[in-house]
Amino acid sequence: MPDWFRRPAPAVAPEGAFTKCTTCGAILYTKDFERDFKVCIKCGHHHRLTADERIAITADEGSFVEFGRRELRSEDFLQFPGYVDKLVAGEDGDDPRTDGLVTGVATLSGQPCVLAISDFEWGRLAGTMGSVFGEKFARAADRALDEKSALITFCASGGARMQEGLTSLMQMAKTSLSVAQLDRAKVPYIVVLTNPSTGGAVASYASLGDVIYAEPGATVGLSGERVAAQAQSVKPPANYRTAEFMQEHGQLDKIIARKDLTTTLAKTLAFLGS
Ligand SMILES: [Zn+2]
């Protein structure tokens, strides 16, 4: 019997020890991947974070205090096929939230702020803006007004929530009005566009920041290629729905790597606060 046949079987890696990058296919140590804020060390792809992960890397440790976690719940008033199932799925688990926008107060390098973070995964609803999302955003803005502290939103959204039809489109006006109130009161409003930020979100609250940042490679834009081509009668450039294209064309201020984002936000707060 050859020697190699007697060798012990290789140790099996514990489940979850490795993570495969969905963009380049690199196999990454999960621990390293998480230490790198879920950014692929090989290709730089910024993988999506949950709202809780975003809070963990943004707010000063232990400073985040959520509000509105379970106060409001969406209704399936159009009896849209499958909507109830998604709402139920969103509320799976212990102490679940009742919508995909997470709101709370926190500090960043000691500076108070209000956070409104869309959770793309909640209810498999792609961070879409329905009536509860819009109301929670408005309440977050009201809180920022009351406390005269900046509102920071992290957008990860497919846009308006089609399951709520016209009501979801109305949230574009509602959230825009909230931002206008912040503007009038000179309360800073900062937007961070993450992958993806599209549709009604970028057509309203996510395009109205005093400062607009984006993560590298994020899909940012109103509509897909087919609709854009129909609207403009020309074929849009290949990369037109990227943060990089938007920055090049003056639609956002700066693309910031995730590892530098918290420091940049803290500096921005200090600057705007002064
Ligand atoms: Zn990669």
Short mmCIF file of C-alpha atoms and ligand atoms in Angstrom, two decimals:
data_model
loop_
_atom_site.label_atom_id
_atom_site.label_comp_id
_atom_site.label_asym_id
_atom_site.label_seq_id
_atom_site.Cartn_x
_atom_site.Cartn_y
_atom_site.Cartn_z
CA MET A 1 0.00 0.00 0.00
CA PRO A 2 1.52 3.38 -0.95
CA ASP A 3 2.31 5.78 1.85
CA TRP A 4 -0.11 8.44 0.74
CA PHE A 5 -2.93 5.97 1.19
CA ARG A 6 -2.15 5.68 4.91
CA ARG A 7 -2.11 9.40 5.52
CA PRO A 8 -4.90 10.64 7.73
CA ALA A 9 -7.69 12.42 5.93
CA PRO A 10 -7.17 16.19 5.84
CA ALA A 11 -8.85 18.05 8.64
CA VAL A 12 -12.27 19.26 7.60
CA ALA A 13 -12.63 23.00 7.98
CA PRO A 14 -15.31 23.95 10.46
CA GLU A 15 -18.53 25.01 8.83
CA GLY A 16 -18.49 28.66 7.85
CA ALA A 17 -14.69 28.94 8.17
CA PHE A 18 -14.46 30.09 4.55
CA THR A 19 -16.46 32.53 2.51
CA LYS A 20 -16.52 32.65 -1.26
CA CYS A 21 -16.47 36.07 -2.87
CA THR A 22 -19.54 36.24 -5.09
CA THR A 23 -17.75 38.55 -7.52
CA CYS A 24 -14.31 37.03 -8.11
CA GLY A 25 -14.79 33.58 -6.60
CA ALA A 26 -11.87 33.97 -4.18
CA ILE A 27 -12.05 31.74 -1.12
CA LEU A 28 -11.53 33.91 1.95
CA TYR A 29 -11.12 33.07 5.62
CA THR A 30 -14.42 34.17 7.13
CA LYS A 31 -12.61 35.69 10.12
CA ASP A 32 -10.37 37.78 7.86
CA PHE A 33 -13.32 38.66 5.64
CA GLU A 34 -15.27 39.95 8.63
CA ARG A 35 -12.23 41.79 9.99
CA ASP A 36 -12.03 43.49 6.55
CA PHE A 37 -15.65 44.68 6.97
CA LYS A 38 -16.82 42.13 4.37
CA VAL A 39 -14.70 43.63 1.62
CA CYS A 40 -12.99 41.05 -0.61
CA ILE A 41 -9.24 41.35 -0.21
CA LYS A 42 -8.70 40.02 -3.76
CA CYS A 43 -11.08 42.13 -5.85
CA GLY A 44 -12.22 44.84 -3.44
CA HIS A 45 -15.90 44.03 -3.82
CA HIS A 46 -17.90 45.53 -0.98
CA HIS A 47 -20.30 42.80 0.07
CA ARG A 48 -23.63 43.81 1.49
CA LEU A 49 -23.96 44.39 5.23
CA THR A 50 -27.04 43.94 7.35
CA ALA A 51 -28.26 47.01 9.20
CA ASP A 52 -26.89 45.60 12.45
CA GLU A 53 -23.46 45.02 10.91
CA ARG A 54 -23.51 48.56 9.58
CA ILE A 55 -24.35 49.94 13.00
CA ALA A 56 -21.56 47.87 14.55
CA ILE A 57 -18.90 49.38 12.27
CA THR A 58 -20.32 52.92 12.28
CA ALA A 59 -21.58 53.94 15.70
CA ASP A 60 -19.37 54.31 18.77
CA GLU A 61 -19.50 51.03 20.63
CA GLY A 62 -22.66 50.68 22.69
CA SER A 63 -23.95 54.11 21.69
CA PHE A 64 -26.72 53.05 19.32
CA VAL A 65 -30.22 53.26 20.79
CA GLU A 66 -32.89 52.14 18.38
CA PHE A 67 -36.32 53.72 18.22
CA GLY A 68 -39.42 52.59 16.33
CA ARG A 69 -38.29 48.98 16.16
CA ARG A 70 -41.79 47.50 16.31
CA GLU A 71 -44.15 50.47 16.41
CA LEU A 72 -45.45 50.32 12.85
CA ARG A 73 -46.39 47.42 10.63
CA SER A 74 -47.13 47.43 6.88
CA GLU A 75 -50.60 46.45 5.65
CA ASP A 76 -51.25 44.49 2.50
CA PHE A 77 -54.02 46.89 1.47
CA LEU A 78 -53.73 46.00 -2.23
CA GLN A 79 -53.75 42.26 -1.54
CA PHE A 80 -50.62 42.08 -3.63
CA PRO A 81 -49.67 38.45 -4.35
CA GLY A 82 -46.99 37.20 -1.97
CA TYR A 83 -46.66 40.45 0.02
CA VAL A 84 -48.02 39.05 3.27
CA ASP A 85 -45.54 36.15 3.08
CA LYS A 86 -42.67 38.60 2.80
CA LEU A 87 -43.87 40.69 5.70
CA VAL A 88 -44.21 37.54 7.80
CA ALA A 89 -40.72 36.40 6.74
CA GLY A 90 -39.32 39.77 7.82
CA GLU A 91 -40.65 39.17 11.31
CA ASP A 92 -39.06 35.76 11.64
CA GLY A 93 -36.76 35.19 14.62
CA ASP A 94 -36.38 36.64 18.08
CA ASP A 95 -37.34 40.27 18.63
CA PRO A 96 -37.70 41.01 14.92
CA ARG A 97 -38.18 44.43 13.45
CA THR A 98 -41.43 45.19 11.65
CA ASP A 99 -39.84 46.98 8.71
CA GLY A 100 -36.59 47.20 6.79
CA LEU A 101 -35.59 50.72 7.84
CA VAL A 102 -33.65 50.74 11.09
CA THR A 103 -33.67 54.03 12.99
CA GLY A 104 -31.90 55.13 16.13
CA VAL A 105 -29.66 57.64 17.82
CA ALA A 106 -25.93 57.10 18.22
CA THR A 107 -22.62 58.88 18.50
CA LEU A 108 -19.76 58.89 16.00
CA SER A 109 -16.45 59.80 17.57
CA GLY A 110 -18.53 61.28 20.38
CA GLN A 111 -20.73 63.38 18.10
CA PRO A 112 -24.47 62.74 18.35
CA CYS A 113 -26.40 61.80 15.23
CA VAL A 114 -29.53 60.01 14.09
CA LEU A 115 -29.09 56.95 11.89
CA ALA A 116 -31.58 55.60 9.34
CA ILE A 117 -30.30 52.44 7.72
CA SER A 118 -32.13 50.39 5.12
CA ASP A 119 -31.77 46.64 5.51
CA PHE A 120 -31.80 45.12 2.04
CA GLU A 121 -32.51 41.62 3.31
CA TRP A 122 -35.50 42.36 5.55
CA GLY A 123 -38.49 40.33 4.35
CA ARG A 124 -36.72 39.72 1.02
CA LEU A 125 -38.09 43.16 0.12
CA ALA A 126 -34.82 44.66 -1.12
CA GLY A 127 -34.87 47.66 1.22
CA THR A 128 -37.84 49.04 -0.65
CA MET A 129 -39.67 52.11 0.56
CA GLY A 130 -43.24 51.40 1.61
CA SER A 131 -45.52 53.41 3.87
CA VAL A 132 -43.83 52.25 7.10
CA PHE A 133 -40.37 52.89 5.70
CA GLY A 134 -41.42 56.43 4.74
CA GLU A 135 -42.96 57.13 8.12
CA LYS A 136 -39.92 55.78 9.97
CA PHE A 137 -37.66 57.96 7.85
CA ALA A 138 -39.85 61.00 8.62
CA ARG A 139 -39.71 60.21 12.34
CA ALA A 140 -35.93 59.87 12.19
CA ALA A 141 -35.75 63.29 10.51
CA ASP A 142 -38.09 64.72 13.19
CA ARG A 143 -35.80 63.35 15.86
CA ALA A 144 -32.79 64.96 14.17
CA LEU A 145 -34.73 68.25 14.07
CA ASP A 146 -35.70 68.02 17.73
CA GLU A 147 -32.19 67.19 18.85
CA LYS A 148 -30.45 69.41 16.30
CA SER A 149 -28.16 66.54 15.45
CA ALA A 150 -27.31 65.35 11.95
CA LEU A 151 -29.26 62.65 10.17
CA ILE A 152 -27.15 60.04 8.42
CA THR A 153 -28.82 57.55 6.13
CA PHE A 154 -27.30 54.44 4.60
CA CYS A 155 -29.23 53.50 1.48
CA ALA A 156 -29.48 49.93 0.18
CA SER A 157 -32.70 49.88 -1.74
CA GLY A 158 -34.42 48.68 -4.86
CA GLY A 159 -36.61 51.79 -4.72
CA ALA A 160 -40.32 52.18 -4.10
CA ARG A 161 -42.19 49.12 -2.81
CA MET A 162 -44.37 48.01 -5.71
CA GLN A 163 -46.52 45.92 -3.37
CA GLU A 164 -47.92 49.19 -1.98
CA GLY A 165 -48.47 50.83 -5.36
CA LEU A 166 -49.16 54.56 -5.33
CA THR A 167 -48.73 54.76 -1.56
CA SER A 168 -45.09 53.78 -1.90
CA LEU A 169 -44.56 56.46 -4.57
CA MET A 170 -46.00 59.01 -2.14
CA GLN A 171 -43.14 58.19 0.23
CA MET A 172 -40.80 59.89 -2.24
CA ALA A 173 -42.58 63.20 -1.62
CA LYS A 174 -42.88 62.53 2.09
CA THR A 175 -39.19 61.75 2.65
CA SER A 176 -38.17 64.67 0.43
CA LEU A 177 -40.29 66.99 2.57
CA SER A 178 -38.57 65.71 5.69
CA VAL A 179 -35.20 66.46 4.14
CA ALA A 180 -36.41 69.97 3.18
CA GLN A 181 -37.36 70.57 6.82
CA LEU A 182 -33.85 69.58 7.91
CA ASP A 183 -32.43 71.92 5.31
CA ARG A 184 -34.55 74.84 6.54
CA ALA A 185 -33.45 74.23 10.12
CA LYS A 186 -29.81 73.87 8.97
CA VAL A 187 -29.59 70.37 10.39
CA PRO A 188 -27.00 68.39 8.40
CA TYR A 189 -28.21 65.46 6.32
CA ILE A 190 -25.64 62.96 5.06
CA VAL A 191 -26.32 60.13 2.61
CA VAL A 192 -24.21 57.03 2.07
CA LEU A 193 -25.17 55.09 -1.05
CA THR A 194 -24.39 51.40 -0.77
CA ASN A 195 -25.02 48.57 -3.19
CA PRO A 196 -27.62 48.90 -4.61
CA SER A 197 -29.21 52.33 -4.40
CA THR A 198 -31.80 52.54 -7.13
CA GLY A 199 -35.30 53.57 -8.17
CA GLY A 200 -37.48 55.69 -5.93
CA ALA A 201 -34.84 55.87 -3.20
CA VAL A 202 -32.33 57.72 -5.40
CA ALA A 203 -35.22 59.67 -6.92
CA SER A 204 -35.97 61.08 -3.47
CA TYR A 205 -34.30 61.05 -0.06
CA ALA A 206 -31.08 59.34 -1.19
CA SER A 207 -30.18 62.12 -3.65
CA LEU A 208 -30.87 65.03 -1.33
CA GLY A 209 -27.96 64.90 1.10
CA ASP A 210 -25.91 67.97 1.97
CA VAL A 211 -23.12 65.48 1.43
CA ILE A 212 -23.51 62.28 -0.58
CA TYR A 213 -20.97 59.49 -0.26
CA ALA A 214 -20.99 56.07 -1.89
CA GLU A 215 -19.17 52.81 -1.44
CA PRO A 216 -16.92 51.66 -4.31
CA GLY A 217 -18.63 49.72 -7.06
CA ALA A 218 -22.14 50.31 -5.72
CA THR A 219 -24.94 50.19 -8.23
CA VAL A 220 -26.44 53.68 -8.14
CA GLY A 221 -29.12 54.93 -10.51
CA LEU A 222 -32.78 55.38 -11.20
CA SER A 223 -33.67 52.69 -13.70
CA GLY A 224 -32.30 49.70 -15.54
CA GLU A 225 -30.77 49.82 -19.01
CA ARG A 226 -33.94 48.99 -20.95
CA VAL A 227 -36.05 51.71 -19.34
CA ALA A 228 -33.20 54.25 -19.55
CA ALA A 229 -32.75 53.50 -23.28
CA GLN A 230 -36.49 53.94 -23.89
CA ALA A 231 -36.58 57.22 -22.00
CA GLN A 232 -33.57 58.77 -23.72
CA SER A 233 -33.74 57.15 -27.17
CA VAL A 234 -30.02 56.37 -26.85
CA LYS A 235 -28.18 53.44 -25.38
CA PRO A 236 -26.71 54.45 -22.03
CA PRO A 237 -22.98 53.81 -21.43
CA ALA A 238 -22.14 50.41 -19.99
CA ASN A 239 -21.19 51.66 -16.52
CA TYR A 240 -23.84 54.34 -16.16
CA ARG A 241 -25.41 52.79 -13.07
CA THR A 242 -22.30 52.80 -10.90
CA ALA A 243 -21.14 55.03 -8.09
CA GLU A 244 -18.01 55.76 -10.16
CA PHE A 245 -20.05 57.05 -13.12
CA MET A 246 -22.20 59.14 -10.79
CA GLN A 247 -19.16 60.69 -9.15
CA GLU A 248 -17.63 61.48 -12.54
CA HIS A 249 -20.84 63.29 -13.48
CA GLY A 250 -21.23 65.26 -10.29
CA GLN A 251 -24.12 63.27 -8.82
CA LEU A 252 -22.30 62.42 -5.62
CA ASP A 253 -19.47 63.92 -3.66
CA LYS A 254 -17.04 61.11 -3.01
CA ILE A 255 -16.59 57.38 -3.11
CA ILE A 256 -15.22 56.14 0.18
CA ALA A 257 -13.85 52.67 0.90
CA ARG A 258 -15.73 51.02 3.73
CA LYS A 259 -12.69 50.91 5.99
CA ASP A 260 -12.44 54.71 5.80
CA LEU A 261 -16.13 55.49 5.95
CA THR A 262 -16.61 55.89 9.68
CA THR A 263 -13.63 58.23 10.01
CA THR A 264 -14.87 60.26 7.04
CA LEU A 265 -18.36 60.51 8.49
CA ALA A 266 -16.97 61.64 11.83
CA LYS A 267 -14.88 64.32 10.11
CA THR A 268 -17.88 65.40 8.06
CA LEU A 269 -20.02 65.71 11.18
CA ALA A 270 -17.33 67.78 12.85
CA PHE A 271 -17.07 70.01 9.79
CA LEU A 272 -20.81 70.52 9.33
CA GLY A 273 -21.34 70.90 13.04
CA SER A 274 -18.92 73.76 13.15
ZN ZN B 1 -13.60 39.14 -4.69
#
